[in-house]
Each structure stands twice: as structure tokens, then as C-alpha cells.
PDB file of C-alpha atoms in Angstrom:
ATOM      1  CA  UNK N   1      66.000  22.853  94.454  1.00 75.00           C
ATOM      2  CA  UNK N   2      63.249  25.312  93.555  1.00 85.00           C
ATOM      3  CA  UNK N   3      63.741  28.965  94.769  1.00 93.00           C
ATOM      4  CA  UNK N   4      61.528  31.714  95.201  1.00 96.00           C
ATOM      5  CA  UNK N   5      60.944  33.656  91.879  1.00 97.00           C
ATOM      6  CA  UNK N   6      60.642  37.508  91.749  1.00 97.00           C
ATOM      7  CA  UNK N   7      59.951  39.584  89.023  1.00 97.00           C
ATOM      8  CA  UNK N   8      60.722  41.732  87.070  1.00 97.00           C
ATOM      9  CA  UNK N   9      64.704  41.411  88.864  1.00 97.00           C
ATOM     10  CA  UNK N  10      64.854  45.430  87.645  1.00 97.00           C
ATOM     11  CA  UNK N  11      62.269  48.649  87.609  1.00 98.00           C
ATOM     12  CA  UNK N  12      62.470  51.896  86.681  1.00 98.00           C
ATOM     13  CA  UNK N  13      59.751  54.131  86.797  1.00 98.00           C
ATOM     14  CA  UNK N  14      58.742  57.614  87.367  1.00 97.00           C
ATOM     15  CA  UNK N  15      57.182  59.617  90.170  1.00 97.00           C
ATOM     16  CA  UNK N  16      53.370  59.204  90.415  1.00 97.00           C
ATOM     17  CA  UNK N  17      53.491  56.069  88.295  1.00 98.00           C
ATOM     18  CA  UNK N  18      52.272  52.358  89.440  1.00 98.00           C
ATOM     19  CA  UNK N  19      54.303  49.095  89.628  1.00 98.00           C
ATOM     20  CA  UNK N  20      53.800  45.821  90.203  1.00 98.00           C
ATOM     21  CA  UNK N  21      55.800  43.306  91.699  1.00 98.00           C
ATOM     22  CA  UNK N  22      55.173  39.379  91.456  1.00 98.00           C
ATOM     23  CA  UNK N  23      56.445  36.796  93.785  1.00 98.00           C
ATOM     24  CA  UNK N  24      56.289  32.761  92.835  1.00 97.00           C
ATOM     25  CA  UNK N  25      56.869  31.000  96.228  1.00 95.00           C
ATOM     26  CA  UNK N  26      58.971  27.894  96.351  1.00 94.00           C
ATOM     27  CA  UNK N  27      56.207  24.706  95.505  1.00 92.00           C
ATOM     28  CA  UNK N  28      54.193  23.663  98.649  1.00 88.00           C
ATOM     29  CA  UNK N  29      55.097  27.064 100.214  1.00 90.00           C
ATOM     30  CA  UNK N  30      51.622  28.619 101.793  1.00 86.00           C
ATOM     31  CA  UNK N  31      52.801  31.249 102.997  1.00 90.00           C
ATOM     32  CA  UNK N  32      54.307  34.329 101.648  1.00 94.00           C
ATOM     33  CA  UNK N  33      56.170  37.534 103.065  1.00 95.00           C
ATOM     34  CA  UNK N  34      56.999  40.832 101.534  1.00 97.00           C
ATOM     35  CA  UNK N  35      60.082  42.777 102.621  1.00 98.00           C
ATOM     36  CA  UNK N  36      61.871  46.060 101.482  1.00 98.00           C
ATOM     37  CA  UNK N  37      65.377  46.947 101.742  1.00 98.00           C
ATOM     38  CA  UNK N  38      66.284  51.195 101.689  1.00 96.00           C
ATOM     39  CA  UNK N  39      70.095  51.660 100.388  1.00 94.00           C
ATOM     40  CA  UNK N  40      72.478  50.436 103.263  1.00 93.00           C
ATOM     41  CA  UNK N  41      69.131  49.195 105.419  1.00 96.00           C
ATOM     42  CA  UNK N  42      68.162  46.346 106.629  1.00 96.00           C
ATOM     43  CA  UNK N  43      64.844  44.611 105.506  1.00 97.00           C
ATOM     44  CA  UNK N  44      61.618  45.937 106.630  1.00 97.00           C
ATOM     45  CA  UNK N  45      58.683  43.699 106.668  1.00 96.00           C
ATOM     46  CA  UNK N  46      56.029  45.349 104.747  1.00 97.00           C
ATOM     47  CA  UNK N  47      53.055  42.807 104.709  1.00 95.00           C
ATOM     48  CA  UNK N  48      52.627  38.526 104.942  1.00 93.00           C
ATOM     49  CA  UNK N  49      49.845  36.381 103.415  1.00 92.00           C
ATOM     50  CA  UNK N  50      48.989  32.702 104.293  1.00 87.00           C
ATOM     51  CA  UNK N  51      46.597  30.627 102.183  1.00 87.00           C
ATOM     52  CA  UNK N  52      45.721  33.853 100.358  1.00 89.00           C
ATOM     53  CA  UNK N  53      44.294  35.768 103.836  1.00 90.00           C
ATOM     54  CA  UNK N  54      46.742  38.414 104.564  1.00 90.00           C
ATOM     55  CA  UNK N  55      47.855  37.041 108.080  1.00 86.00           C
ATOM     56  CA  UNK N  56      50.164  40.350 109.289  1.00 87.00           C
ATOM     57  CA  UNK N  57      50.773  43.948 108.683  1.00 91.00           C
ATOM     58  CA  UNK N  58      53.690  45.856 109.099  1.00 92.00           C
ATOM     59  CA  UNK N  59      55.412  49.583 108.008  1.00 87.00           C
ATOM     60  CA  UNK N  60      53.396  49.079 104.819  1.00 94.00           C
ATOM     61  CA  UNK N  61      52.060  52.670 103.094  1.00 94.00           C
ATOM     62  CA  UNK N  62      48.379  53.094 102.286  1.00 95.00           C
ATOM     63  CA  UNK N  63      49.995  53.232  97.918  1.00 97.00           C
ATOM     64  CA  UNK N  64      50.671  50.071  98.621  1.00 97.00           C
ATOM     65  CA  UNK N  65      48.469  46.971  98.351  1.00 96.00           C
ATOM     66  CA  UNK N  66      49.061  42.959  98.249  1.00 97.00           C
ATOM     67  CA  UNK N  67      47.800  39.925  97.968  1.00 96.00           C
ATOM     68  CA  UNK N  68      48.143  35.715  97.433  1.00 95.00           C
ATOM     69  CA  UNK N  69      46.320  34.568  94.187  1.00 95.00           C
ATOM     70  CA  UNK N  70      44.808  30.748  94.162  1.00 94.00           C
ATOM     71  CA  UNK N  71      48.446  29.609  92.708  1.00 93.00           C
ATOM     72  CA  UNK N  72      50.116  30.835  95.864  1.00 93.00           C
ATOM     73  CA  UNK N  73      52.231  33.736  93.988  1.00 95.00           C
ATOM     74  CA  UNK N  74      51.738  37.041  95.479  1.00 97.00           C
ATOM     75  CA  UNK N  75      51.520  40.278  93.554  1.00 98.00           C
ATOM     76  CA  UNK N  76      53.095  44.029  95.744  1.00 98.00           C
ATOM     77  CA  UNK N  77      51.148  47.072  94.021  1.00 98.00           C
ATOM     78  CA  UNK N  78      52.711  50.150  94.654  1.00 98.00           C
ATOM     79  CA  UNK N  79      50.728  53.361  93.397  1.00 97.00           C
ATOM     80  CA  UNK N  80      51.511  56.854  93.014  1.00 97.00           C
ATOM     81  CA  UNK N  81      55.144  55.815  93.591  1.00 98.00           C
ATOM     82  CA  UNK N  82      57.592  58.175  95.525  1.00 97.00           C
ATOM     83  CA  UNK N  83      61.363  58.686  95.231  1.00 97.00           C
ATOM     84  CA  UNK N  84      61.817  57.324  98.501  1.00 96.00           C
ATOM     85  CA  UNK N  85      60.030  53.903  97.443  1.00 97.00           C
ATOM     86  CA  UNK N  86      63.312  53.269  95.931  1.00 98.00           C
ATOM     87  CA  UNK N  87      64.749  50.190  97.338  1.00 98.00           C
ATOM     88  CA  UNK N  88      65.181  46.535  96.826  1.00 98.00           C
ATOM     89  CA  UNK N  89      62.296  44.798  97.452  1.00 98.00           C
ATOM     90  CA  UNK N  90      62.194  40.770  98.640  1.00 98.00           C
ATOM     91  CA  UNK N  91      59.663  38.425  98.811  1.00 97.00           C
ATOM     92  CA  UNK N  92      59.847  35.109 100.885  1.00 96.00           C
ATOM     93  CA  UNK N  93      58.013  32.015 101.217  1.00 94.00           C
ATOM     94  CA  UNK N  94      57.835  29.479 103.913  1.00 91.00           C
ATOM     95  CA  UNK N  95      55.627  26.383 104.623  1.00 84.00           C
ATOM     96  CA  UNK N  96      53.127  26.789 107.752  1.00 73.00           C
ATOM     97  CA  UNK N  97      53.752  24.534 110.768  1.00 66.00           C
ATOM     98  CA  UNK N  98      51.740  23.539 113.697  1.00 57.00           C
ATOM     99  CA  UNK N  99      53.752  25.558 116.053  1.00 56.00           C
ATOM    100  CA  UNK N 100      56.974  27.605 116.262  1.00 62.00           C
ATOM    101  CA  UNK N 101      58.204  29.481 113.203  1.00 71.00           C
ATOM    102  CA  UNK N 102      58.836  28.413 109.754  1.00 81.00           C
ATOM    103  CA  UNK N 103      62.192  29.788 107.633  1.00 89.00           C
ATOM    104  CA  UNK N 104      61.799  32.374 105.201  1.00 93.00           C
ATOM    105  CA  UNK N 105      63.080  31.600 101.992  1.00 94.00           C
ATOM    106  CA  UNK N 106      63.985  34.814  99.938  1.00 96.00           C
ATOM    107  CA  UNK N 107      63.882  35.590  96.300  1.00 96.00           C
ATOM    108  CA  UNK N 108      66.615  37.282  94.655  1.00 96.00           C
ATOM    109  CA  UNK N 109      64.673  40.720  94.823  1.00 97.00           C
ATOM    110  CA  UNK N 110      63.181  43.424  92.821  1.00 98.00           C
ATOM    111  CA  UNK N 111      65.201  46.532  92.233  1.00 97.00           C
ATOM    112  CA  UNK N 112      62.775  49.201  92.262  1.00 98.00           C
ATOM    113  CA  UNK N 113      64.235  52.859  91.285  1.00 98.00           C
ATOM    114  CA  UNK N 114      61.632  55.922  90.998  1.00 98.00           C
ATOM    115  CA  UNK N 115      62.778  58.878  88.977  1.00 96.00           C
TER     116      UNK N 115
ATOM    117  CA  UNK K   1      59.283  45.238 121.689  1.00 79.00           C
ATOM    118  CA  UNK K   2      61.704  43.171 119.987  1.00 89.00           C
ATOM    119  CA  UNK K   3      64.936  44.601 118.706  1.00 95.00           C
ATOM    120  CA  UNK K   4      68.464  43.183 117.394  1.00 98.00           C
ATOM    121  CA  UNK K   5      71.238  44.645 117.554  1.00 98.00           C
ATOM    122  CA  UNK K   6      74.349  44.011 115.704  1.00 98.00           C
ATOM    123  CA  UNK K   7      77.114  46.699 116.800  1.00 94.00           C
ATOM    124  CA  UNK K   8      79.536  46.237 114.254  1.00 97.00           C
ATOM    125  CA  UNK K   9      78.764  47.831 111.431  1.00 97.00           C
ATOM    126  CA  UNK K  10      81.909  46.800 109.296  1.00 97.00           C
ATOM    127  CA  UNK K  11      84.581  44.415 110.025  1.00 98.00           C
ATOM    128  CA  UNK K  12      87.752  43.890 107.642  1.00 98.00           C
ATOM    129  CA  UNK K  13      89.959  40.970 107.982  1.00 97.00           C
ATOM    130  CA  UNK K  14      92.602  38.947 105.991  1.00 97.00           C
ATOM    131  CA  UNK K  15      92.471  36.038 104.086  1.00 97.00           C
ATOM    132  CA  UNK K  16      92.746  33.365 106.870  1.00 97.00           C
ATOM    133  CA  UNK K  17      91.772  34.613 109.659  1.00 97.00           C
ATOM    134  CA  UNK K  18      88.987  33.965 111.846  1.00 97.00           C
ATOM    135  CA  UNK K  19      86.448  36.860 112.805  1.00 98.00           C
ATOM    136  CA  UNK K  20      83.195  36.889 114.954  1.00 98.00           C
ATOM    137  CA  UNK K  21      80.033  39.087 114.314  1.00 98.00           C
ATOM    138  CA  UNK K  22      78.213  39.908 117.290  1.00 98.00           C
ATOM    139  CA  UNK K  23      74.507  39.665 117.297  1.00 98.00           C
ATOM    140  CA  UNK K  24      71.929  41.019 120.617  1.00 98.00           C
ATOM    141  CA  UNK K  25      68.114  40.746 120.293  1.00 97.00           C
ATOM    142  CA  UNK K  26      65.890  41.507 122.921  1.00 96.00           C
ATOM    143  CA  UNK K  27      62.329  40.267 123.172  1.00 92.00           C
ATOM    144  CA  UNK K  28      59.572  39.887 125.916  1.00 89.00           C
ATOM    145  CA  UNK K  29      58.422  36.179 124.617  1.00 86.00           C
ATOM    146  CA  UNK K  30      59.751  33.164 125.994  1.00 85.00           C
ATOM    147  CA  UNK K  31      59.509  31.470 122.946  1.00 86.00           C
ATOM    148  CA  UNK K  32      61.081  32.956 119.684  1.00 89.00           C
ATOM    149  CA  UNK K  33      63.578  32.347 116.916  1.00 91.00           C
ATOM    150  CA  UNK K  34      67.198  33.590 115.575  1.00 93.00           C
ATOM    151  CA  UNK K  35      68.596  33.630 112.066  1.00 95.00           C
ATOM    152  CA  UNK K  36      71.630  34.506 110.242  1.00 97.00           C
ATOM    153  CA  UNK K  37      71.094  35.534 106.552  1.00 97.00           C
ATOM    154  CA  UNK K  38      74.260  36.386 104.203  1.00 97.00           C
ATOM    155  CA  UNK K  39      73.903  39.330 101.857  1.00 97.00           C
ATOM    156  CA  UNK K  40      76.633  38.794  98.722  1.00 96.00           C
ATOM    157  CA  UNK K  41      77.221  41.776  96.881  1.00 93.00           C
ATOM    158  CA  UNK K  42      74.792  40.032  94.306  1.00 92.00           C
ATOM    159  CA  UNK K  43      72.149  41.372  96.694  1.00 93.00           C
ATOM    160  CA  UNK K  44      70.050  37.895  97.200  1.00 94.00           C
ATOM    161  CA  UNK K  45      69.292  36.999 101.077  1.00 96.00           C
ATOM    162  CA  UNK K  46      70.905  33.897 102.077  1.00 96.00           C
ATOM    163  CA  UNK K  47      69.430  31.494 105.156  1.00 94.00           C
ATOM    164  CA  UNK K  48      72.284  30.247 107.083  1.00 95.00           C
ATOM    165  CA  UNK K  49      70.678  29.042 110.471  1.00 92.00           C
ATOM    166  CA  UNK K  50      67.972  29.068 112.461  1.00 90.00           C
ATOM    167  CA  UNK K  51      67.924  28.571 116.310  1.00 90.00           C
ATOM    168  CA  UNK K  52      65.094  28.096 118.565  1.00 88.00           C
ATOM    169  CA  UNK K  53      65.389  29.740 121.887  1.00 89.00           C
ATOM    170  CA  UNK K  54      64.795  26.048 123.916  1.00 87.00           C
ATOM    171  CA  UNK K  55      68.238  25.020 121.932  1.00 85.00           C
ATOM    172  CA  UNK K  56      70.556  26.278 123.556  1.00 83.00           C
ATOM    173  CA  UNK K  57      73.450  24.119 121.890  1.00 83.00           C
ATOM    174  CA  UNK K  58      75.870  25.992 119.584  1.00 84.00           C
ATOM    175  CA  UNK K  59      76.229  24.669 115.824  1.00 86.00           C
ATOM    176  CA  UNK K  60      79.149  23.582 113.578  1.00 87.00           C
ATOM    177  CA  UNK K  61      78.577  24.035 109.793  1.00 89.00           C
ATOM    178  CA  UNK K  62      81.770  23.250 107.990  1.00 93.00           C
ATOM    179  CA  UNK K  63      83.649  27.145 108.636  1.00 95.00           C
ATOM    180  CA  UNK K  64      81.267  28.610 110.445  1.00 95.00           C
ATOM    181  CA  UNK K  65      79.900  28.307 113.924  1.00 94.00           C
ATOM    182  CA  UNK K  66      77.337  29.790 116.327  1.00 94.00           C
ATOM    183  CA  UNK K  67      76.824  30.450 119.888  1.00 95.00           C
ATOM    184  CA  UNK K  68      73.487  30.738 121.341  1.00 95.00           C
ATOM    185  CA  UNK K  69      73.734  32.258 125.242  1.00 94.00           C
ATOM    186  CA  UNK K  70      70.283  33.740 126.909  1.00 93.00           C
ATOM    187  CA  UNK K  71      71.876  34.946 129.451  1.00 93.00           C
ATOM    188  CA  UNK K  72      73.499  37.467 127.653  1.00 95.00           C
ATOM    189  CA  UNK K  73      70.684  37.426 124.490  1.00 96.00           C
ATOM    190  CA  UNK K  74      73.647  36.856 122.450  1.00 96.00           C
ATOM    191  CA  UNK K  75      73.351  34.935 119.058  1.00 96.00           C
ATOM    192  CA  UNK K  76      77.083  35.230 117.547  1.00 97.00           C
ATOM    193  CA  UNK K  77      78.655  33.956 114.337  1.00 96.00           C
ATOM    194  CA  UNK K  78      81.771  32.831 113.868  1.00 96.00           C
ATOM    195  CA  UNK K  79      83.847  32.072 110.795  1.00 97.00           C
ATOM    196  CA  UNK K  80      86.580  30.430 111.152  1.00 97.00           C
ATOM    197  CA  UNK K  81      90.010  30.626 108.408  1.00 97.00           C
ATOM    198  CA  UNK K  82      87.534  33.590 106.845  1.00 97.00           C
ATOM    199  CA  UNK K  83      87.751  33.351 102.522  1.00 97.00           C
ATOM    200  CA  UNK K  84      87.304  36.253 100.077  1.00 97.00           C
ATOM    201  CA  UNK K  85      84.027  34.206  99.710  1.00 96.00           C
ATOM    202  CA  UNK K  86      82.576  35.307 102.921  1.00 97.00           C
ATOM    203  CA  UNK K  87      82.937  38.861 101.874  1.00 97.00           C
ATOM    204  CA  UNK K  88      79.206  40.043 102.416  1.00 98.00           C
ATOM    205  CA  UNK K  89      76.425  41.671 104.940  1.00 98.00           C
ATOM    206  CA  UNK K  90      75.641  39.334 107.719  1.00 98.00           C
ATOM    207  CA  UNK K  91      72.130  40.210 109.061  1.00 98.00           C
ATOM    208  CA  UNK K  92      70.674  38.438 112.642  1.00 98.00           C
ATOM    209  CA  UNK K  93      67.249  38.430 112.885  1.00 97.00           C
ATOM    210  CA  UNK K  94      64.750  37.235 115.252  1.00 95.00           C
ATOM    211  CA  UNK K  95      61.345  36.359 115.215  1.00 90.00           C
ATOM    212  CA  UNK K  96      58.661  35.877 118.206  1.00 79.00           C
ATOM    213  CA  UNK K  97      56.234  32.407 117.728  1.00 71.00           C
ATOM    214  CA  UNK K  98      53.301  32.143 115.709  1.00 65.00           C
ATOM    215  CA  UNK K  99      49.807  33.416 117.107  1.00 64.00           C
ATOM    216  CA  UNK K 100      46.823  34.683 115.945  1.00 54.00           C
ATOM    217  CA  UNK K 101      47.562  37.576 113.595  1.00 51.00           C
ATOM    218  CA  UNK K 102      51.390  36.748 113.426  1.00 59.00           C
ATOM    219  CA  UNK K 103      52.908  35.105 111.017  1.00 69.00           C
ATOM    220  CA  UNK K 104      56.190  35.110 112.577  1.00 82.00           C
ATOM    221  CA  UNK K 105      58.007  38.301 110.591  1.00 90.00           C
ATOM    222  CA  UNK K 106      61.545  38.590 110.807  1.00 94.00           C
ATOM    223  CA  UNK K 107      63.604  41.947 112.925  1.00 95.00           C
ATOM    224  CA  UNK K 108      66.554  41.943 111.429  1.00 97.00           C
ATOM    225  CA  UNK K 109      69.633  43.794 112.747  1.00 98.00           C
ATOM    226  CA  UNK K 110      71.685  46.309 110.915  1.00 97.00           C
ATOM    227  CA  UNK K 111      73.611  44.015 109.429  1.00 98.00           C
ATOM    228  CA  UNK K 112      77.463  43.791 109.984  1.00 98.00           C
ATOM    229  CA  UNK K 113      79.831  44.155 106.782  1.00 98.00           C
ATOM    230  CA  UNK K 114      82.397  41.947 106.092  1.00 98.00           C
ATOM    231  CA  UNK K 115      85.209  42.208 104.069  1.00 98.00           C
ATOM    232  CA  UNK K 116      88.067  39.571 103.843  1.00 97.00           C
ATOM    233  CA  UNK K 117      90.717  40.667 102.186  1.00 97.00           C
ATOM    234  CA  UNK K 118      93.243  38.490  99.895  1.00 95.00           C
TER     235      UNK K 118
END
């Protein structure tokens, strides 16, 4: 079965510089979640999009910025990147239902390291 | 505010053996949601269960099991005759039910490590 897609799987960049992540939900999946993970942490929800309107906000900095294209994949921009924006960061996908919750799917993650 | 809670932060066992991770959320809502996830070493999140909190019946997947009691907000894995396999982070995590502005993010808990040893 189709997983969620991340890339790039590995980034290195400096202090002050830009990235930018991309997440390819699993087909059908509307609705898509951003996560990251410090060293020895457990995930943090950053921000979650549904039918390209983000939906919900969480411990997500101001460098930071999202959003859900018309394909459904979602890109994480991260600006004037810090050395604590190091981390592993996950994206995950679920379809909407009418009520109750829907299960996150996650992708195998980006490895983000700042120098 | 919700909030899991998963006191053990690393548990070793041997090959064999059968070994429990606790798991304690708290939340205000009636209605919410509990997951296990499995963390390899590869570093991928894995989706093991999900339980509603109107189901109150425990689950049997192959080696592993789960019991679901309100009464003591208690979501526990078990895994029974443990492998070198299993050897991973376990996270819990709970969500509250969708409503306007809430898309139903995941708390997770600290995440319990386990190692099974040969």
C-alpha cells in the first residue's frame, strides 16, 4: 500500500539559511499534519491542513510557514533556521470523517541538521 | 489540558519474555482517542492501534495486546514472548474529537524504550 512520502529523507544546512520540506500524503488523504521530533523527544505537532485551509495551529515558530497545494502535498518552510530547529521532522496524512478522529499515517521523516 | 504520561522511560528484557508499557492520559473531553505508535531505530512512526474511548474492550493482535480501563485512564501495551524485533520507542498518544478548529492532533507521551535482548 501507498505510504506517505517525505522529502528530501536528509538536510543539512547552515544557520540563517531556508529549507523546505515536502510531504506527498497517502492517495485520497485530505488531510495533512506536520510534526517535529527534538533528539530523545517525543513529536510535537507543529501545524495541520485539510483541503488546503490550514485547520489547526500548534508550537509552530513565526520562521516557519506551511501549506496544502491543489495535489494535496504539503510543503514546511523554515526560514532563518536555528541550531535548535534541528530535529526530525514528520508529516502525516489521514482521510477526514464525519465524526471522531481519523489515524495519522506518518512518513518516514526529514532529518533536518542546522550547522 | 490533555497530557499522557508514560513513566517508564526504558525497559530491558530478554528474548522471550513478556513486558508491559504503561500508558496514562488525562483529558477533560468525554469523547477522545488513544494510539500506540512504534519507533524502530530506523526512525519511521509506526500505527499500531487506535482505541476510541466508548470501546472499552481490550485487543489481541497476534503478540501484542491492549487494555483500555477509564477508571484508571490507563491505555497499556502488552507484548507477549517479546523478540529482538520489538526492540524500539513505544509512544501513546491521545487525541480529543474533531471540532471546529481541531483537526484532532496527536499528545504523545514520552515514549518508553524497549530493548529485548537475545
Amino acid at each position: 500500500a501507498a505510504g506517505v512520502i517525505q522529502s528530501p529523507r536528509h538536510l543539512i544546512k547552515e544557520k540563517r539559511e531556508t529549507a523546505t520540506l515536502k510531504c506527498y500524503p497517502i492517495p485520497r488523504h485530505d488531510t495533512v499534519y506536520w510534526y517535529q521530533q527534538g533528539p530523545g523527544q517525543d513529536p510535537q505537532f507543529l501545524i495541520s491542513f485539510y483541503e488546503k485551509m490550514q485547520s489547526d495551529k500548534g508550537s509552530i515558530p513565526d520562521r516557519f510557514s506551511a501549506q496544502q497545494f491543489s495535489d494535496y502535498h504539503s510543503e514546511l518552510n523554515m526560514s532563518s533556521l536555528e541550531l535548535g530547529d534541528s530535529a526530525l521532522y514528520f508529516c502525516a496524512s489521514s482521510i477526514y470523517g464525519l465524526a471522531g478522529v481519523d489515524t495519522q499515517y506518518f512518513g518516514p521523516g526529514t532529518r533536518l541538521t542546522v550547522l | 489540558a490533555q497530557k499522557v504520561t508514560q513513566a517508564q522511560t526504558e525497559i530491558s528484557v530478554v528474548e522471550k519474555e513478556d513486558v508491559t508499557l504503561d500508558c496514562v492520559y488525562e483529558t477533560r473531553d468525554t469523547t477522545y482517542y488513544l494510539f500506540w505508535y512504534k519507533q524502530p531505530p530506523s526512525g519511521e512512526l509506526v500505527f499500531l492501534i487506535r482505541r476510541n474511548s466508548f470501546d472499552e474492550q481490550n485487543e489481541i493482535s497476534g503478540r501484542y495486546s491492549w487494555n483500555f480501563q477509564k477508571s484508571t485512564s490507563s491505555f497499556n501495551f502488552t507484548i507477549t514472548a517479546s523478540q529482538v524485533v520489538d526492540s524500539a520507542v513505544y509512544f501513546c498518544a491521545l487525541s480529543e474529537a474533531k471540532r471546529s478548529g481541531n483537526t484532532g492532533k496527536l499528545i504523545f507521551g514520552q515514549g518508553t524504550t524497549l530493548q529485548v535482548k537475545p
